[in-house]
Coordinates of C-alpha atoms and ligand atoms in Angstrom, one line a residue:
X1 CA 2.4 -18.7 -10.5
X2 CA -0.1 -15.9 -12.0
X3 CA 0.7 -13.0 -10.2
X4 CA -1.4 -10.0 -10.5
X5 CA -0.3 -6.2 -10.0
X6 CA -2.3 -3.1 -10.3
X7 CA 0.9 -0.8 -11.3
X8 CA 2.7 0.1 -14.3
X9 CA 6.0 -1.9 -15.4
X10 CA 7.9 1.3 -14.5
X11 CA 6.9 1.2 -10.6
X12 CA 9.5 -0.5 -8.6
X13 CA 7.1 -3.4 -7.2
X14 CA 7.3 -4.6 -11.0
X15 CA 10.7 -4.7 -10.9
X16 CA 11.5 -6.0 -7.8
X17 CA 8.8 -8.8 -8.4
X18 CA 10.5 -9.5 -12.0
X19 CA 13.9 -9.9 -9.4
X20 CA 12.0 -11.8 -7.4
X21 CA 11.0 -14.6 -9.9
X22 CA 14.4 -15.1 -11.4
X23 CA 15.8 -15.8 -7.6
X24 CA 12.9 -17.7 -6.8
X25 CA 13.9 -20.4 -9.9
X26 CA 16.8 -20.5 -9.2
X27 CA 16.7 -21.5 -5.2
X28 CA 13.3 -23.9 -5.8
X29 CA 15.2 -26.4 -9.2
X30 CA 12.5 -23.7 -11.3
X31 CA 9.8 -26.0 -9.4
X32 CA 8.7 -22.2 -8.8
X33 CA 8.4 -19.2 -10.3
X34 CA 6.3 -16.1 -10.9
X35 CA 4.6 -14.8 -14.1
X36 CA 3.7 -10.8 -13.1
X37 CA 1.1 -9.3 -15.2
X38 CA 1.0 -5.9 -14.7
X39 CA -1.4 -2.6 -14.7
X40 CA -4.3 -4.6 -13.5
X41 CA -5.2 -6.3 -16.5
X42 CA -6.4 -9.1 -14.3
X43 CA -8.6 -6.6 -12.5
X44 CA -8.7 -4.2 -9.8
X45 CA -7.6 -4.8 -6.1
X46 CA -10.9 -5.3 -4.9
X47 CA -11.6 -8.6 -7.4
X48 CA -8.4 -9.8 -7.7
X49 CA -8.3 -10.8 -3.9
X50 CA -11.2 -12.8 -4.5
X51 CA -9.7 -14.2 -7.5
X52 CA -6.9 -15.4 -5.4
X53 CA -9.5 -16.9 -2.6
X54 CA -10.8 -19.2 -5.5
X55 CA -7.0 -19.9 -6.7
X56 CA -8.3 -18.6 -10.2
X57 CA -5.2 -15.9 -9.7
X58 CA -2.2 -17.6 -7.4
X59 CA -0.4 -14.3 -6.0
X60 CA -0.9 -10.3 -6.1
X61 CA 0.1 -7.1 -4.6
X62 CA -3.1 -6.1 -2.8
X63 CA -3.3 -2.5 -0.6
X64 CA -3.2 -3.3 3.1
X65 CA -6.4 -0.8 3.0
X66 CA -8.2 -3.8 1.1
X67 CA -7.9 -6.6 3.1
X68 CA -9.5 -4.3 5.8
X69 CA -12.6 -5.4 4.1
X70 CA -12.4 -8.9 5.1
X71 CA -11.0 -8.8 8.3
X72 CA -11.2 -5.5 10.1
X73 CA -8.1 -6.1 12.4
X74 CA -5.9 -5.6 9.5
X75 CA -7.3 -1.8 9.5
X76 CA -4.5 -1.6 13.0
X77 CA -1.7 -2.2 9.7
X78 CA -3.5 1.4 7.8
X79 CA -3.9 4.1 10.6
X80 CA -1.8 6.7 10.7
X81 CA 0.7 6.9 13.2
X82 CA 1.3 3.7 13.8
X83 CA 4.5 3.3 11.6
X84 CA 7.5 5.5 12.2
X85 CA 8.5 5.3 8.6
X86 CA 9.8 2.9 6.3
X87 CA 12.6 0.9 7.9
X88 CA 10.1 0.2 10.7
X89 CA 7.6 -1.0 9.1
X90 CA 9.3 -3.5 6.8
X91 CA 11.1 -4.9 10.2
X92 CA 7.8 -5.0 11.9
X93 CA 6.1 -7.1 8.6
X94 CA 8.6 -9.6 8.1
X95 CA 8.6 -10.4 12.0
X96 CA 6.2 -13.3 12.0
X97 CA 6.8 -13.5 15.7
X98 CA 4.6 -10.1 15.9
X99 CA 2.4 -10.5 12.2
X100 CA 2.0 -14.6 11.5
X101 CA -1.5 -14.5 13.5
X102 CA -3.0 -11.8 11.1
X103 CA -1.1 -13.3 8.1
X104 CA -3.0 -16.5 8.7
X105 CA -6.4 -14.8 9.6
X106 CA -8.0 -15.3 6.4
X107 CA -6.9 -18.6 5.5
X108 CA -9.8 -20.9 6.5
X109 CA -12.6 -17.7 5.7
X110 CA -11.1 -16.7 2.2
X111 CA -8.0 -19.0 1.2
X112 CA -5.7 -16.3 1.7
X113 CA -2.2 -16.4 2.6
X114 CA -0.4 -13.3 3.5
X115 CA 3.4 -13.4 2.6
X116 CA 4.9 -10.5 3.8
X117 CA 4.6 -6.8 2.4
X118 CA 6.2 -4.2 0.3
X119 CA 6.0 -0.5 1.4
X120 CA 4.2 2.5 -0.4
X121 CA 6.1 5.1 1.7
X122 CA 4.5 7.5 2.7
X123 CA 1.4 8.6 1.2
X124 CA 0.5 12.6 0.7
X125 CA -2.1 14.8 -0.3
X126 CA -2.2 16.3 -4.8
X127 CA -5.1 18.6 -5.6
X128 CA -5.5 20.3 -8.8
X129 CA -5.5 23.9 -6.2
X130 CA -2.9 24.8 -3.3
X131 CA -4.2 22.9 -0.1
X132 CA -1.7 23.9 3.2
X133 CA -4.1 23.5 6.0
X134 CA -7.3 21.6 6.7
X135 CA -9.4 24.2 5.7
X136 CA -8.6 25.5 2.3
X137 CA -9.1 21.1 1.9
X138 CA -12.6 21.4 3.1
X139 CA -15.1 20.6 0.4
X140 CA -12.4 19.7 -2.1
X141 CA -13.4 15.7 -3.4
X142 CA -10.1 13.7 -2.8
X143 CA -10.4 10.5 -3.8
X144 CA -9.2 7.5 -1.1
X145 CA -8.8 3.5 -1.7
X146 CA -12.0 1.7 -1.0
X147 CA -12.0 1.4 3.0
X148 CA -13.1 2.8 6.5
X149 CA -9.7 3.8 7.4
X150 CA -9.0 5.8 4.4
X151 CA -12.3 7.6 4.5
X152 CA -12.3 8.4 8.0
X153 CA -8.6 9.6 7.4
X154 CA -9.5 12.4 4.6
X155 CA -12.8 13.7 6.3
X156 CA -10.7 14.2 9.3
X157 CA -8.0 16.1 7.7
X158 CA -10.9 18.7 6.0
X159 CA -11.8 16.9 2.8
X160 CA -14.5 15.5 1.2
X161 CA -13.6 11.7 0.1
X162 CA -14.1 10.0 -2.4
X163 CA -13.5 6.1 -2.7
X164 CA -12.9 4.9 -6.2
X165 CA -10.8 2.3 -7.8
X166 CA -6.8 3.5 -8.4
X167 CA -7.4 2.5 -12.0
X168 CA -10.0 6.0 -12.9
X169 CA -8.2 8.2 -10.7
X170 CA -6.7 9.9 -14.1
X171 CA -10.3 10.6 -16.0
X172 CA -11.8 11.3 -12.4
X173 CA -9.3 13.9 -11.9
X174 CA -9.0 15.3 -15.7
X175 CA -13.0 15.5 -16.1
X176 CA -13.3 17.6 -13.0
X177 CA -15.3 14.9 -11.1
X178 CA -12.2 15.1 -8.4
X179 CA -10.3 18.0 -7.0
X180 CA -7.6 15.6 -6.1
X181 CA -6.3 12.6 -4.7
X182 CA -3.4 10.8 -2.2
X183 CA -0.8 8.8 -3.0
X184 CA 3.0 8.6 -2.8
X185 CA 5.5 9.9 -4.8
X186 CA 6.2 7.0 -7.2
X187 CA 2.3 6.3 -7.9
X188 CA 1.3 9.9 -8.8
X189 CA 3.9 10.2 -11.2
X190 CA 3.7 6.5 -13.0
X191 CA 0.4 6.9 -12.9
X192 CA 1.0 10.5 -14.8
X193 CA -1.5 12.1 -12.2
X194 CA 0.6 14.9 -11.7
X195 CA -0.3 15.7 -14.8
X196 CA -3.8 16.7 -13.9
X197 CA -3.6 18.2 -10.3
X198 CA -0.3 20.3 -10.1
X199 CA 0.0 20.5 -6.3
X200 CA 1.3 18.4 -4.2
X201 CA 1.3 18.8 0.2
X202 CA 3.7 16.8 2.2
X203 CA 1.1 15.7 4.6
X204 CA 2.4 11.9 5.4
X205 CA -1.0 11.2 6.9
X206 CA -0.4 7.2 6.5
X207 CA 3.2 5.0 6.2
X208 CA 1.2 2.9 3.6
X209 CA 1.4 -0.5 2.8
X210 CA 0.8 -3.5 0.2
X211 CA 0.4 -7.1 1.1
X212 CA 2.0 -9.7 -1.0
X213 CA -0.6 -12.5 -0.9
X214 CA -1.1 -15.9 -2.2
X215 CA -3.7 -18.6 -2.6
X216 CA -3.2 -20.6 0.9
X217 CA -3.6 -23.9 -1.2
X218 CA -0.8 -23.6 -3.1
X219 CA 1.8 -22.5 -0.3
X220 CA 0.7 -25.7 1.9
X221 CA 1.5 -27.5 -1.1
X222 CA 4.3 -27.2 -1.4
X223 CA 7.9 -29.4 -0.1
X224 CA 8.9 -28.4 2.9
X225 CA 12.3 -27.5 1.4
X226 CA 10.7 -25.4 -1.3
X227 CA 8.9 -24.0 1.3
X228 CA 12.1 -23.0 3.0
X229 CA 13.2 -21.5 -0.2
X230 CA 10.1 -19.6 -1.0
X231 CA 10.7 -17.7 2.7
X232 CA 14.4 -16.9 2.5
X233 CA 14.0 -15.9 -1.2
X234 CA 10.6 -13.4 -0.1
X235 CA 13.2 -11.8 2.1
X236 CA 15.5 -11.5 0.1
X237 CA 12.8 -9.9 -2.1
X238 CA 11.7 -7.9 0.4
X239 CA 15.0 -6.1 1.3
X240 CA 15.3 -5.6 -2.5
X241 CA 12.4 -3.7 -2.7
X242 CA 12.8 -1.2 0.5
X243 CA 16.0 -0.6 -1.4
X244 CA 14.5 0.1 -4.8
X245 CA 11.6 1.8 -3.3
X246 CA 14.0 4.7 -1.8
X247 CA 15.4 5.5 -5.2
X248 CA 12.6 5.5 -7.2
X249 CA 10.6 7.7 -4.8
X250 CA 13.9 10.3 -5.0
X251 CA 13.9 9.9 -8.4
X252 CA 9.9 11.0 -8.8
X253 CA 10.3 13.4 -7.0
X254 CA 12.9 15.0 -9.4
X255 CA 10.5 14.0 -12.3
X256 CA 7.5 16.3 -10.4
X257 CA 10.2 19.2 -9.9
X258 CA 11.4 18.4 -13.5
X259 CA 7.8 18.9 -14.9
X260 CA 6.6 21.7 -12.4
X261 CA 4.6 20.4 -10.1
X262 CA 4.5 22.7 -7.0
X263 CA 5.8 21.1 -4.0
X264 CA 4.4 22.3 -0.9
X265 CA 6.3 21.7 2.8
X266 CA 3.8 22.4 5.7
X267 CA 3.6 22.3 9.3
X268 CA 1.9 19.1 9.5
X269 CA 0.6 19.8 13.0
X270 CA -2.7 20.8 12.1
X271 CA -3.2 17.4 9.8
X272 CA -1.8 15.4 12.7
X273 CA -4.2 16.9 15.1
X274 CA -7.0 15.9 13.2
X275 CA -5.5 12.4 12.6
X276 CA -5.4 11.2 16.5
X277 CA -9.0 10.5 17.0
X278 CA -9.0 8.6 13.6
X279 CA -6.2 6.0 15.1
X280 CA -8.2 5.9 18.3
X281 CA -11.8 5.4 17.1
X282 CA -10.3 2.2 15.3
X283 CA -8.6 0.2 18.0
X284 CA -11.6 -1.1 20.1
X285 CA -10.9 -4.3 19.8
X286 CA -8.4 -6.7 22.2
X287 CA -6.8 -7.8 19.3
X288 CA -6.5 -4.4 16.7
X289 CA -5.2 -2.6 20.3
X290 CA -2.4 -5.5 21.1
X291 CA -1.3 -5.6 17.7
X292 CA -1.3 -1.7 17.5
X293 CA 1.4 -1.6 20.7
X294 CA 3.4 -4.9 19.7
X295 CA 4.0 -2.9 16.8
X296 CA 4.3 0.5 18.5
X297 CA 6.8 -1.0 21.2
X298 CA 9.3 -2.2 17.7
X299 CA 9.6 1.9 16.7
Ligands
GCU301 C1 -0.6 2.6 -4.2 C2 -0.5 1.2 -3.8 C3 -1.5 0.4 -4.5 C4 -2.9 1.0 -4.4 C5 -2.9 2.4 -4.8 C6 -4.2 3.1 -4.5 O1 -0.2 2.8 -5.5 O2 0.8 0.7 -4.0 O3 -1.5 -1.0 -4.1 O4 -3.8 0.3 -5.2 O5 -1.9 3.1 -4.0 O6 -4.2 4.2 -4.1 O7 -5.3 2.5 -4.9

């Protein structure tokens, strides 16, 4: 299967995908397998999950924030607040019990299959000047992934945002057009960001999240023992990643020390403040609001 992934083939997703594969042939006979073509060279987020609506790309990591576009219920999966933290999360995700209505949502709209999903930890503010409260943020241009959530999310907090695709981030933020961005710990160094806006605030505004999705056509094709296969296998996949994903973001954030970025620690209270009414103004709906405590009452 073509899989697509927007990061470099240092990021842990590569490599626990690349794990992923090798397990995958050997539980299916090598009826199945993935090939993982990395650092979006089969586009950007926002194209590739159309690409694997039409079943021209079979699989790809795709940022909860983007399928927000084509079903707004999944934006319940990006507010902040709603995970505790990692370990959560991933228990909530592969609980079909709780996700399997939303993982089929866009199956008969957009041939989309939703797997399961690995996590982006936490994600936290990197400006190019010292931001520790809302308002030395306010008018600074932080760029956010291309959704409501993640707009709403940086205006609250004081900034000015910015959506743009992950792939310009760099020039954006070298040629001045950005004062900074959001992102994790193991994105905004493989990404070499932090060589281009030196500070970096622990704010944790959003747990964040990336959906492993496929082309729906090709998972109801397949035996049903394969198809057994293909599950375990994901979580074993799954639990290889969370595992992965801890180191690497300990280990980047010895690589910023190590090349002198300034970490700042902050009372976050003044951030989370500003946050509340962003998780609110999103769950209208019966079903964002049901999912949002099922999810809440597994913390
Ligand atoms: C993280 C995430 C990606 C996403 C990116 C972004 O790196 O894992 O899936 O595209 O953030 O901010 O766009």
């Amino acid at each position: 299967m073509i899989f697509s992934l927007n990061q470099t083939t240092d990021h842990p997703s590569y490599a626990a995908l690349n794990a992923w594969n090798d397990d995958l042939a050997a539980v299916t006979g090598e009826r199945w397998g993935i090939d993982v073509y990395a650092n979006a060279t089969l586009g950007g987020q926002q194209e590739v999950v159309m690409l694997v609506g039409d079943g021209a790309v079979d699989m790809a990591v795709i940022s909860g924030t983007a399928l927000e576009n084509l079903n707004p219920d999944y934006r319940t999966m990006n507010l902040p607040g709603v995970f505790d933290g990692i370990d959560h999360q991933v228990a909530v995700t592969n609980n079909l019990a709780i996700m399997g209505e939303l993982y089929s949502s866009l199956e008969e709209s957009h041939g989309i299959t939703v797997v399961g999903m690995f996590t982006q930890g936490a994600r936290n503010l990197y400006t190019t000047a010292p931001v520790e409260t809302p308002e030395q943020l306010s008018g600074m241009r932080i760029r956010v992934q291309e959704s409501d959530v993640a707009i709403d999310m940086i205006n609250a907090m004081g900034g000015a945002a910015t959506p743009m695709p992950y792939g310009e981030v760099y020039t954006a933020l070298q040629s001045g057009i950005l004062d900074g961005a959001e992102n994790n710990e193991v994105s905004y160094v493989t990404q070499r960001h932090l060589e281009v806006a030196r500070h970096y605030t622990l704010t944790a505004h959003q747990v964040g999240l990336d959906f492993i999705v496929v082309h729906s056509g090709l998972l109801a094709g397949m035996r049903p023992a394969d198809a057994e296969a293909f599950r375990a296998s994901w979580l074993r996949a799954s639990a290889n990643h969370t595992q992965l994903w801890k180191d690497e973001t300990a280990a980047a954030t010895e690589q910023m020390l190590a090349e002198g970025v300034t970490i700042h620690e902050i009372d976050r209270t003044p951030f989370v403040e500003r946050l509340q009414p962003v998780a609110e103004r999103y769950l209208t709906s019966d079903v964002a609001r049901s999912l949002y405590e099922r999810i809440r009452q597994e913390a």
